[in-house]
């Protein structure tokens, strides 16, 4: 168990609908990352938040949006859903740490169990 | 942006044999290289990682090597067991940034 939780585990909806996926990071982690895993595209980065602020964006569609709340949980909103949006959506969390030389170390990311979205 | 290539896409080994998975990356600024194991219906699980200031790291039966000059890194699993069967992903990133993943290797350990 990574300590990252995601709800719901499964979601089935129709084209054109809107859904919200929820992620709770590990205790103490400030960064949340969202990834999409599909058969043809593999694991693709969508968006990163750090302590409530957007930090980086990947190939996230304009129909998708996310936010991170003061309690550090994050939500990914997917709207005007299309068949091609069917995929596994993962959330990962991490915390920065200092290297022995004082510089910022790259975070280790811990993944949640994912939400399987099926668009019919 | 970063591009990570992973080979092979499938790998079958006999129980007790070794397995090697290789990845190359394109961005010389990448400095963090984790490996994840993903079992069916589960999220990726970190199994080992290496940072650009070291060339090799080992944890029991698992080892990772990094060649910064050639921009490639490899996962080595020795004495494979049936429970090692899963999809393995390599990834690369820069400091405090998102991971770019390889396409995955389906490892099957035959009893």
mmCIF file of C-alpha atoms in Angstrom, chain B residues 13 15-19 37 47-48 57-64 75-85 88 107 109:
data_model
loop_
_atom_site.group_PDB
_atom_site.id
_atom_site.type_symbol
_atom_site.label_atom_id
_atom_site.label_comp_id
_atom_site.label_asym_id
_atom_site.label_seq_id
_atom_site.Cartn_x
_atom_site.Cartn_y
_atom_site.Cartn_z
ATOM 1 C CA UNK B 13 12.524 -16.329 -18.728
ATOM 2 C CA UNK B 15 12.444 -19.416 -13.075
ATOM 3 C CA UNK B 16 15.874 -18.854 -11.574
ATOM 4 C CA UNK B 17 17.286 -17.158 -14.672
ATOM 5 C CA UNK B 18 18.127 -13.467 -14.924
ATOM 6 C CA UNK B 19 16.104 -10.798 -16.725
ATOM 7 C CA UNK B 37 6.400 -2.759 -11.378
ATOM 8 C CA UNK B 47 10.926 -1.080 -7.004
ATOM 9 C CA UNK B 48 14.230 0.763 -7.359
ATOM 10 C CA UNK B 57 22.459 0.571 -7.285
ATOM 11 C CA UNK B 58 21.469 -2.814 -5.923
ATOM 12 C CA UNK B 59 18.669 -4.021 -3.673
ATOM 13 C CA UNK B 60 18.712 -7.775 -3.064
ATOM 14 C CA UNK B 61 17.842 -9.449 -6.405
ATOM 15 C CA UNK B 62 17.277 -6.160 -8.236
ATOM 16 C CA UNK B 63 19.947 -3.849 -9.630
ATOM 17 C CA UNK B 64 19.934 -0.811 -11.871
ATOM 18 C CA UNK B 75 17.124 -3.106 -14.792
ATOM 19 C CA UNK B 76 18.608 -6.455 -13.798
ATOM 20 C CA UNK B 77 16.597 -9.067 -11.909
ATOM 21 C CA UNK B 78 18.480 -12.150 -10.780
ATOM 22 C CA UNK B 79 17.099 -15.502 -9.598
ATOM 23 C CA UNK B 80 13.692 -14.687 -11.041
ATOM 24 C CA UNK B 81 10.575 -16.055 -9.354
ATOM 25 C CA UNK B 82 7.012 -16.470 -10.673
ATOM 26 C CA UNK B 83 5.903 -13.522 -8.522
ATOM 27 C CA UNK B 84 8.253 -11.298 -10.536
ATOM 28 C CA UNK B 85 5.851 -11.674 -13.485
ATOM 29 C CA UNK B 88 7.892 -3.157 -15.688
ATOM 30 C CA UNK B 107 7.927 -10.034 -17.957
ATOM 31 C CA UNK B 109 8.685 -16.018 -15.397
#
